[in-house]
Coordinates of C-alpha atoms (C1' of nucleotides) in Angstrom, one line a residue:
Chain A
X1 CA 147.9 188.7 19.9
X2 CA 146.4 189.3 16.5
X3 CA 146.6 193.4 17.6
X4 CA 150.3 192.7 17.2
X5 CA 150.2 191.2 14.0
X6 CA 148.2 194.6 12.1
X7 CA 150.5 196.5 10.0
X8 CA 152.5 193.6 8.2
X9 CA 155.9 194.7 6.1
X10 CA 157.3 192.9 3.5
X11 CA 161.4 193.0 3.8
X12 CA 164.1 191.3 0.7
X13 CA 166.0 189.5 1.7
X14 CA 169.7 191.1 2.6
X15 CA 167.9 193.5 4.6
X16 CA 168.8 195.2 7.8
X17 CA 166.2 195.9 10.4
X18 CA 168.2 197.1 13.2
X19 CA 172.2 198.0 13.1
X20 CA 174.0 197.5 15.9
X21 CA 174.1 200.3 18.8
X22 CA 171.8 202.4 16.4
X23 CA 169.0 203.6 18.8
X24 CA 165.6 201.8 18.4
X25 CA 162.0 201.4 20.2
X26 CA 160.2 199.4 17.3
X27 CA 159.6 195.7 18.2
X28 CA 158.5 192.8 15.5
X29 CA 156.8 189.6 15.0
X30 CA 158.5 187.7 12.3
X31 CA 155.7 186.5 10.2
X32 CA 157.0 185.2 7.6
X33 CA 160.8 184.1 6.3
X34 CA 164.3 183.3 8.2
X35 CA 166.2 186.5 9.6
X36 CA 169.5 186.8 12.2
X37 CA 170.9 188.3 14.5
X38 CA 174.9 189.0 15.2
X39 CA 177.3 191.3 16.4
X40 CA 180.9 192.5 15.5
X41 CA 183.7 192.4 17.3
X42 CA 186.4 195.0 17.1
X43 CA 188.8 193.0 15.3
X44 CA 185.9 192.8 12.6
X45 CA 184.8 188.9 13.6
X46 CA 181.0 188.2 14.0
X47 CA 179.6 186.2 15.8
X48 CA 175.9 185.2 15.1
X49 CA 173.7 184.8 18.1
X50 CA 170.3 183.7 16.9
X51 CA 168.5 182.5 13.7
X52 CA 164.7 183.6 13.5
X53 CA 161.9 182.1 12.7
X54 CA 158.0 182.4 12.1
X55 CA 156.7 183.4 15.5
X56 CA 159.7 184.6 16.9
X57 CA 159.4 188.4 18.6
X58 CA 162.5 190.3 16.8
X59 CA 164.7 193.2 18.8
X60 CA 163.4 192.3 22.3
X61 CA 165.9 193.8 23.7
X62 CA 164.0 197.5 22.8
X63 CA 162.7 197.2 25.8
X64 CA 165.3 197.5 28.0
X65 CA 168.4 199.4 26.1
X66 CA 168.5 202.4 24.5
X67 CA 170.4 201.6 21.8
X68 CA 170.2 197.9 20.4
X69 CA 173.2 195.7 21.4
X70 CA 172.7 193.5 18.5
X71 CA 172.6 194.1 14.2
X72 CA 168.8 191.6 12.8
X73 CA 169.7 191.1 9.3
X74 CA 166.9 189.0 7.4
X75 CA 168.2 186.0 5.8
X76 CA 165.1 185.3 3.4
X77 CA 162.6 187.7 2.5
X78 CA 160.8 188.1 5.4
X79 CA 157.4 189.2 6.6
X80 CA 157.3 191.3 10.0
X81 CA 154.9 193.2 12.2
X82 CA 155.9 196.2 13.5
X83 CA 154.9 197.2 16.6
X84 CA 155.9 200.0 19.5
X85 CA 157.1 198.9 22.6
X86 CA 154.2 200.1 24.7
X87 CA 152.1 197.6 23.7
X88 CA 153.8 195.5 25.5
X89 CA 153.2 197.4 29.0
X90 CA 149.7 196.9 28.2
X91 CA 149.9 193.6 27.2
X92 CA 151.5 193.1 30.9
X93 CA 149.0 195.0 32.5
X94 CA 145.8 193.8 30.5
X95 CA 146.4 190.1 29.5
X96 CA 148.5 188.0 32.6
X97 CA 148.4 184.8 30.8
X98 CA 149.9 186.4 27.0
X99 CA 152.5 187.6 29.7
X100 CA 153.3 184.8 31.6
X101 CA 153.6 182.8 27.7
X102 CA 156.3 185.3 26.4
X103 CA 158.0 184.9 30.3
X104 CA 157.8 181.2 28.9
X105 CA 159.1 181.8 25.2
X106 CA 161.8 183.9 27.2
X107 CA 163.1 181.0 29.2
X108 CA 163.2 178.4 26.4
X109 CA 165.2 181.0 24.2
X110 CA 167.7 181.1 27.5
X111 CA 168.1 177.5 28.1
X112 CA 168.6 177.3 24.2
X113 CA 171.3 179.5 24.8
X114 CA 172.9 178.0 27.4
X115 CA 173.0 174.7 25.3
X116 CA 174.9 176.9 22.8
X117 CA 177.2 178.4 25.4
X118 CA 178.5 174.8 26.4
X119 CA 178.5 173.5 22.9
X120 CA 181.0 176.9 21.8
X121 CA 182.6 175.9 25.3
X122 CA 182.9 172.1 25.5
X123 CA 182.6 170.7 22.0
X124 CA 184.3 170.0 18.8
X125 CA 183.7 172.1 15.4
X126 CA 182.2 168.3 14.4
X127 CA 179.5 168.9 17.3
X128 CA 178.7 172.4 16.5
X129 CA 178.0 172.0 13.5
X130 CA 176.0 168.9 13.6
X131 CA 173.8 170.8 16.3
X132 CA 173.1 173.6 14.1
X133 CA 171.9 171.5 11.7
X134 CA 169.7 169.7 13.7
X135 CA 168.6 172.7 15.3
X136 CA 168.2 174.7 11.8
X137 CA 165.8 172.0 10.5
X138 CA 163.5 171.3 13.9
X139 CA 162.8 175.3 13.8
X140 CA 161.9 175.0 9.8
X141 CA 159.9 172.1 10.5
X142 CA 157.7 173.9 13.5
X143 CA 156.3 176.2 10.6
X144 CA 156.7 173.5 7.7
X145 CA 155.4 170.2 8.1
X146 CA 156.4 169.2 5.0
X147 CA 160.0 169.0 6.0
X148 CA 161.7 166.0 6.4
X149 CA 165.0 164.7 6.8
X150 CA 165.9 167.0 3.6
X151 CA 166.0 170.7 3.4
X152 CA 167.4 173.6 2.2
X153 CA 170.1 175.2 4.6
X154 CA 169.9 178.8 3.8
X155 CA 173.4 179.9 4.9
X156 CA 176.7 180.4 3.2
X157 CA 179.2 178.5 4.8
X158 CA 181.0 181.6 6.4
X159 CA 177.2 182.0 8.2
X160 CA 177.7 178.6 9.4
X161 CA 181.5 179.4 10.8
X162 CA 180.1 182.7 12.5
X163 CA 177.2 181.2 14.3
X164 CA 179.7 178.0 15.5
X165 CA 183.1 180.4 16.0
X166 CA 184.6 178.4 13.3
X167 CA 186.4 179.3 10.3
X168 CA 184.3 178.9 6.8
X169 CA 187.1 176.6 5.5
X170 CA 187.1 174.6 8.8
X171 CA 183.0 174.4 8.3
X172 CA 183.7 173.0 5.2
X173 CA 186.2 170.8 6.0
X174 CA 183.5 169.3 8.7
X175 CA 180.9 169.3 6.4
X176 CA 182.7 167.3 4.4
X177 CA 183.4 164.6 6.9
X178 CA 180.0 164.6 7.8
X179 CA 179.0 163.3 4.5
X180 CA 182.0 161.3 4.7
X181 CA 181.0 159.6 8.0
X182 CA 177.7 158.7 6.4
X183 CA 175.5 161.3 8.9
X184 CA 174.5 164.0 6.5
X185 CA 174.3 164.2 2.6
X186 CA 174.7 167.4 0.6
X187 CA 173.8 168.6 -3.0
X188 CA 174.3 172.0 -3.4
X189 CA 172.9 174.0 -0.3
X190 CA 170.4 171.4 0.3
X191 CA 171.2 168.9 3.0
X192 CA 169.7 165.6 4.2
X193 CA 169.7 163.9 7.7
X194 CA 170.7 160.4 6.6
X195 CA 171.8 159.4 10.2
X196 CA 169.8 161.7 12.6
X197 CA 170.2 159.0 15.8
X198 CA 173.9 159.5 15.3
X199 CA 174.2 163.1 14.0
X200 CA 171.8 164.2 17.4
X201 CA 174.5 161.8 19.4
X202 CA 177.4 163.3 17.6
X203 CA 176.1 166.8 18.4
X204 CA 174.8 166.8 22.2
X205 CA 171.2 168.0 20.9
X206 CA 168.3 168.5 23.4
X207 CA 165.0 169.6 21.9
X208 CA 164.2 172.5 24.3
X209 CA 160.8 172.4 23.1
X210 CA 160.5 169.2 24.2
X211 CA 159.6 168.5 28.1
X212 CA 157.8 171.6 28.8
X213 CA 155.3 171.9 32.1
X214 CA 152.9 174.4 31.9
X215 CA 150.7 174.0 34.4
X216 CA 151.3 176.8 36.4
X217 CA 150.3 179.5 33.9
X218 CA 147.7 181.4 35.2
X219 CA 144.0 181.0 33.5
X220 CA 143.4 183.9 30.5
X221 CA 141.9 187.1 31.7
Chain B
X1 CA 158.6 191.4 46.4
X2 CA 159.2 191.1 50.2
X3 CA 156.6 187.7 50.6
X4 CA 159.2 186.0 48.3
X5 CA 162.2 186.5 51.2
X6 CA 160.2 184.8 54.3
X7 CA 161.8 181.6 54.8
X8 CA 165.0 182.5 54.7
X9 CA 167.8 178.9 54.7
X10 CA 171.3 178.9 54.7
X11 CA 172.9 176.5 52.8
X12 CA 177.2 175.5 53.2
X13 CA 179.5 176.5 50.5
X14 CA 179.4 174.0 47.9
X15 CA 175.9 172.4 48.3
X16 CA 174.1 171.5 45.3
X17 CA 170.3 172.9 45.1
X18 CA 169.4 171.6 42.8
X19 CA 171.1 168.7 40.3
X20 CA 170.9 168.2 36.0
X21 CA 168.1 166.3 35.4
X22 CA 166.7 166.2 38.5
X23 CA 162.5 167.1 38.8
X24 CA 161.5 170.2 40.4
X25 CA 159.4 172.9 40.8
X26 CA 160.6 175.4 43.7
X27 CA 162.4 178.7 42.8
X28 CA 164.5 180.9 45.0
X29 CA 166.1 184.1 45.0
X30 CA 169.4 184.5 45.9
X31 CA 170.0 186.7 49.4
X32 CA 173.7 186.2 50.2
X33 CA 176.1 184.5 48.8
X34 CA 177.6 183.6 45.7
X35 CA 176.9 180.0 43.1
X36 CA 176.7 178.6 39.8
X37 CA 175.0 176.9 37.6
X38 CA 176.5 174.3 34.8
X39 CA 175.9 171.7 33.0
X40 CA 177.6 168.0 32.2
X41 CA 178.4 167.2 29.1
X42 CA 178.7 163.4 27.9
X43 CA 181.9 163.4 27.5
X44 CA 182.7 164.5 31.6
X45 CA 183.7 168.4 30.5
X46 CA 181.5 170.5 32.3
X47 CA 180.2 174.1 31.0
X48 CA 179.8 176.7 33.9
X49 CA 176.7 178.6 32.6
X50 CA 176.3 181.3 34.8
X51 CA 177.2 183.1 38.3
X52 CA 174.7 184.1 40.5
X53 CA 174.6 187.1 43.1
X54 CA 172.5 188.6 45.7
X55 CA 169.1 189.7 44.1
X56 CA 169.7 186.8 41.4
X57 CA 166.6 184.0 41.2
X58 CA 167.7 180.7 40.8
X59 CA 166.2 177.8 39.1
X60 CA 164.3 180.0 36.9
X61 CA 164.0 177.1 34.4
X62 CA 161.3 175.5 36.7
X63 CA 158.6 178.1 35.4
X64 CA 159.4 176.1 32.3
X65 CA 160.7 172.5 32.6
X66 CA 159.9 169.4 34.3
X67 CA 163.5 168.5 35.1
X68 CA 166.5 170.7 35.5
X69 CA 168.4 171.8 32.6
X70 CA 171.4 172.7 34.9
X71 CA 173.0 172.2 38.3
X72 CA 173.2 174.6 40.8
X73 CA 175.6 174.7 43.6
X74 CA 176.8 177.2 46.2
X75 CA 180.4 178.7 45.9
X76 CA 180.2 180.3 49.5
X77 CA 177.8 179.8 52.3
X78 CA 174.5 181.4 50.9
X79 CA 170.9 182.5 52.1
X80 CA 168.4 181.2 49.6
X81 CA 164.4 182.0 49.9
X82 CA 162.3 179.1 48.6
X83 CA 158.9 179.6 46.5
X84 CA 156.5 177.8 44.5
X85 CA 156.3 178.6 40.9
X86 CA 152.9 179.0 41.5
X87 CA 154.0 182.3 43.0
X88 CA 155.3 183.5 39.9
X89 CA 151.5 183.2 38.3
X90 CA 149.8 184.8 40.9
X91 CA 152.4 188.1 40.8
X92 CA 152.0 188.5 37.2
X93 CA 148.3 188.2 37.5
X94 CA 148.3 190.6 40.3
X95 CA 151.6 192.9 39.9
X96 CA 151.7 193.9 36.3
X97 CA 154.9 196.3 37.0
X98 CA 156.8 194.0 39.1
X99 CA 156.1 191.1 36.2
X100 CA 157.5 193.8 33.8
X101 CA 160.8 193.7 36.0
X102 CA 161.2 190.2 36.3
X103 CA 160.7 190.5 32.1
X104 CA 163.3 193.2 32.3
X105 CA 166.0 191.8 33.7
X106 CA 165.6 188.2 32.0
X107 CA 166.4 190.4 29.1
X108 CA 169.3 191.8 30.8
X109 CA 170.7 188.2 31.5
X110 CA 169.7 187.3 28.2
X111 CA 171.9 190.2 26.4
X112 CA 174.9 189.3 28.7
X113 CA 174.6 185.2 27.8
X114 CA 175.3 186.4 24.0
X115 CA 178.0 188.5 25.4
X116 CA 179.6 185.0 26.6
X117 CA 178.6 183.3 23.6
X118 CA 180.5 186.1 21.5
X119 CA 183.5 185.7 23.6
X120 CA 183.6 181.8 23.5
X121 CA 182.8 182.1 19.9
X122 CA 185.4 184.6 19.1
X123 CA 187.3 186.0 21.2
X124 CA 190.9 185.3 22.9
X125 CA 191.7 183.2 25.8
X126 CA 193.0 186.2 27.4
X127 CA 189.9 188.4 26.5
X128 CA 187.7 185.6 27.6
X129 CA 189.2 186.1 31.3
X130 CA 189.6 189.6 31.7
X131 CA 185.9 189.8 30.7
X132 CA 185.1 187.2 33.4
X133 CA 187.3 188.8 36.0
X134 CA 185.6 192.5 35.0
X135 CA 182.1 190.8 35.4
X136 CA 182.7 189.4 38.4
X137 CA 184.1 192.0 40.1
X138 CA 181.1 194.4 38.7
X139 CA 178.7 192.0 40.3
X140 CA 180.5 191.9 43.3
X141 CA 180.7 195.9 43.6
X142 CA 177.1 195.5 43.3
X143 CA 176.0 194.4 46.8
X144 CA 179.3 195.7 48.5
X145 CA 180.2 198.9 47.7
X146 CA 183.6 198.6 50.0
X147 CA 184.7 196.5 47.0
X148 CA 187.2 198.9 44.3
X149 CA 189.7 196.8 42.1
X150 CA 190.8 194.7 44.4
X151 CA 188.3 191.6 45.3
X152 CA 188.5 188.1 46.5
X153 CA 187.9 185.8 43.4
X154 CA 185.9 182.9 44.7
X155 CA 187.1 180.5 42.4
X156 CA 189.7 177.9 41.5
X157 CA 191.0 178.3 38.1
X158 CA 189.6 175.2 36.9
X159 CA 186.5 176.8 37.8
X160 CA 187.6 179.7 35.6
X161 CA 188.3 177.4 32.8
X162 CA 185.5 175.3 33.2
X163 CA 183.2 179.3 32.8
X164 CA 185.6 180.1 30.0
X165 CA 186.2 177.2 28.0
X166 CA 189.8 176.9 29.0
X167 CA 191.7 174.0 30.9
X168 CA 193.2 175.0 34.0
X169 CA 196.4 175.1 32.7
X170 CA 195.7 177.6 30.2
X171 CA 193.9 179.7 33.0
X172 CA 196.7 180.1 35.0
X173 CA 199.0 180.9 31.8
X174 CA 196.7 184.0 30.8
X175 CA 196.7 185.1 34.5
X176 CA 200.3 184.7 34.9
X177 CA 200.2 186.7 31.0
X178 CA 197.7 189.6 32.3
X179 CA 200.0 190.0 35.5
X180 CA 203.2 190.3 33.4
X181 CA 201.2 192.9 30.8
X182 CA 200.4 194.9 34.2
X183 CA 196.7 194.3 33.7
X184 CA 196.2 192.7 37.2
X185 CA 198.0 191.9 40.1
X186 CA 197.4 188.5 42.5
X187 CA 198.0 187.5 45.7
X188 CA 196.7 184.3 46.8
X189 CA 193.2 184.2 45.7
X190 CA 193.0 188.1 45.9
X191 CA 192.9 190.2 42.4
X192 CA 193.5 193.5 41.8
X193 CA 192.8 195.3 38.4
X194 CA 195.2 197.5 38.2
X195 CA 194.7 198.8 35.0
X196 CA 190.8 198.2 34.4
X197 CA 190.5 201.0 31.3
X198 CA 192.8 198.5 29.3
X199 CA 191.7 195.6 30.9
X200 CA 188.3 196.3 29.8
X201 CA 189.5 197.0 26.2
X202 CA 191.3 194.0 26.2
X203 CA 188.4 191.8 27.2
X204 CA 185.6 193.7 24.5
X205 CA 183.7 194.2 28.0
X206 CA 180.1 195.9 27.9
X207 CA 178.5 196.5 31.5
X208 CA 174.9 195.3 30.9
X209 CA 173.5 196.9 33.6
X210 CA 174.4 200.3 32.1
X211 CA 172.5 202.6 29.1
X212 CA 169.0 201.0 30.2
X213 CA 165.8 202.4 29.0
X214 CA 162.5 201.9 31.3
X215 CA 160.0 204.4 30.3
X216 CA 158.0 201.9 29.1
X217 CA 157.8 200.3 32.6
X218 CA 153.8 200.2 33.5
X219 CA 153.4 201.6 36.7
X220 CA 152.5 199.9 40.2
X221 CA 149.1 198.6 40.5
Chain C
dC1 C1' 178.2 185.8 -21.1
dG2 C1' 181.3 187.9 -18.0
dG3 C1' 181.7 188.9 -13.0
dT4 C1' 181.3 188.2 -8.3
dA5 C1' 180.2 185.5 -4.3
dA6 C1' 180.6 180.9 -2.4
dA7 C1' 182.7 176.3 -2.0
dT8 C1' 186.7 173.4 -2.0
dT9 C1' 191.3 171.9 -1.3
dG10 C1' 196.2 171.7 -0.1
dA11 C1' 200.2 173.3 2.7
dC12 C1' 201.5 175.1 6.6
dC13 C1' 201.1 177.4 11.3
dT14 C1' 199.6 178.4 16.1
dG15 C1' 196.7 179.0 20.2
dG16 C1' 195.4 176.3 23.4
dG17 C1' 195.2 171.3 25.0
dT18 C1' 197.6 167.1 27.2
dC19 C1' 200.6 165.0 30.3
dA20 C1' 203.5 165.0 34.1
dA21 C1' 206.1 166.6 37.9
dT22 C1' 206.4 169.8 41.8
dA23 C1' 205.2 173.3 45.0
dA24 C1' 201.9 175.9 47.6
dA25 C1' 197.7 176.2 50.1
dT26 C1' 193.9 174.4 52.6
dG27 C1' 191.6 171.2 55.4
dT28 C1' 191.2 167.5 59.0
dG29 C1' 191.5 164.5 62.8
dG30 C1' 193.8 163.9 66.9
Chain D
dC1 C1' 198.6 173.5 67.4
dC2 C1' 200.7 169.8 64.5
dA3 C1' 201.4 166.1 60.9
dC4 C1' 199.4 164.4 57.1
dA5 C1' 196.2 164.2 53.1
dT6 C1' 193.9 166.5 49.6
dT7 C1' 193.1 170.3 46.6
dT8 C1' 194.9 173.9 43.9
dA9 C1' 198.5 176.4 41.5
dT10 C1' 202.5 176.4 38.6
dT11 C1' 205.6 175.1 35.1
dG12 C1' 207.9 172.6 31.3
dA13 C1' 207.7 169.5 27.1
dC14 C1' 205.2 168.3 23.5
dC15 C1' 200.9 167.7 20.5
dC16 C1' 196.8 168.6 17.7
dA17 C1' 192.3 170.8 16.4
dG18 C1' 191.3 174.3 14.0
dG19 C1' 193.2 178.7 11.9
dT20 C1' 195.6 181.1 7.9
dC21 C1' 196.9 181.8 3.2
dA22 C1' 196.4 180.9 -1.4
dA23 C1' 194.9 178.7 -5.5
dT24 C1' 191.1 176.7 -8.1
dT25 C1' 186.5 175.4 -9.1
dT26 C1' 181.6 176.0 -9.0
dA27 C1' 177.3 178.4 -8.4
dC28 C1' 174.7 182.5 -8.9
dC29 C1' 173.2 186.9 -11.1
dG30 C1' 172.3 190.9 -13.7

DNA sequence: CGGTAAATTGACCTGGGTCAATAAATGTGG
DNA sequence: CCACATTTATTGACCCAGGTCAATTTACCG
């Protein structure tokens, strides 16, 4: 794992490390710093798929399309480790437990998804974007213990419409009533759980880090 | 591959295999047949996840979690092959390409859930079901090849709402809209696309399964 | 200290939801 | 094969969550 982790880049933040059907066959380890990724639509809506965090493998999908099917912007400035895509053939071949952990990672990230297919399905904008809070500040805290209930939510409020298919001035509107119903409080872009019980009830949340059973991984090599 | 297809068991159209929140730990690939997966949200709406083909493996989320995330039931009469997870260790540990694969085409599925997220997120009622009735029809085509535009679609249009974040109501509104713009024709249950190039604009559709990249693929042990 | 991006708010609009009635299809026991 | 019961599809009337547009205000930045 630390082979993966060699050549470290620094990125400012605003950057782009992969556009949208460009072609691509560099994979990352984000190190360091919050990214995301999105695509556009042709009517020139985005939507955002995915925040990144520390840990997290960036552009994935190199190994199986040609050309990438999504745009990784970094949100922060970011630390990443570049690496090619071969490694990961011989990570498969050489290390059977390191594989069977990113087949892991890999489900977690799809169950995650799912959650956020039903709540852009099923749920209110109240819902959605009571979620991404929650979710925004359990991923901070996994790399920063120091996080509490407060923290700094590094995303205009158009970000916050694009990742929930809402409109920035409906975001704000439920933002709004959020600190109005008591759940959140807000200064600036810095936001506090002040009701987390309710806001997790309000927003459907399962932890999908939570209730994991591993025992089945095979032993390390 | 072929050890994972030796107890074969056919299951009625609409059995459940496997129920939210319910403990498990067996897997299965799909032989014949078509099902689902969804889940339940609290208040009664329920989110179709996914639809599942011939080739598919279901209940993937038991590599990873002690009790279902999702429900799985049958939309036809099926042919399901039960195995332990622990299956799943011993082939990456002992088939590095065919672990490769599996990692492959979780990607695959994984690209294709943003696809849906992106459509629920921002796209049209009407784009959101010409993209269903595209993908369904492609996965059809898939294992019959006697399939061309016209196909049977195996679902009631709640069921189509309940995938695409509609109500029924709307559902059969957009149909009745997509028939009158010449997009599709319908017969009963039966479909035909009978304009699929603007179809296929209309719904922002991407065939997943198209402009892959395996070179990277290690080879057979 | 301007100048631009982001947040806020009000007024108004619309895509899709809700409710309810009817018709068509499908299934079931006898 | 038939009569009835249950789903499913269809349609109209009306409603509302969230979108659109536009005007300020506030925060950020060189």
């Amino acid at each position: 794992m630390a082979r993966l982790e060699e050549r470290p880049r620094e990125l400012r933040r605003g950057t782009i490390l992969l556009r949208e059907n460009d072609p691509f066959s560099e994979l990352y380890v984000l190190q360091r710093g919050m990214a995301m990724s999105y695509v556009l639509l042709d009517d020139g809506s985005r939507q955002i798929l995915r925040f990144l965090f520390p840990g997290d493998m960036l552009a994935v999908s190199a190994l199986v399309y040609r050309d990438s099917p999504e745009t990784i912007v970094t949100l922060t400035d970011c630390t990443v480790c570049p690496f090619d895509r071969s490694v990961i053939g011989a990570l498969i071949t050489d290390h059977p437990r390191l594989s069977a952990i990113i087949m892991v990672v890999n489900q977690i990230e799809k169950v995650a998804l799912t959650d956020r297919l039903a709540a852009l399905g099923r749920t209110s904008a109240k819902a959605r974007i009571a979620a991404l809070l929650l979710e925004i500040r359990n991923r901070m805290r996994m790399t920063d213990k120091t996080i509490g209930n407060a923290f700094t939510l590094k995303l205009t409020q158009e970000e916050v419409g694009d990742a929930t298919g809402l409109t920035a001035v409906h975001v704000n509107r439920m933002l709004r009533q959020l600190e109005e119903d008591g759940l959140i409080a807000r200064d600036n872009g810095r936001v506090t759980l002040t009701n987390e019980a309710q806001l997790a009830r309000a927003a459907n949340y399962i932890n999908r880090f939570d209730g994991l059973d591993l025992r089945w991984l095979p032993a390390a090599r």
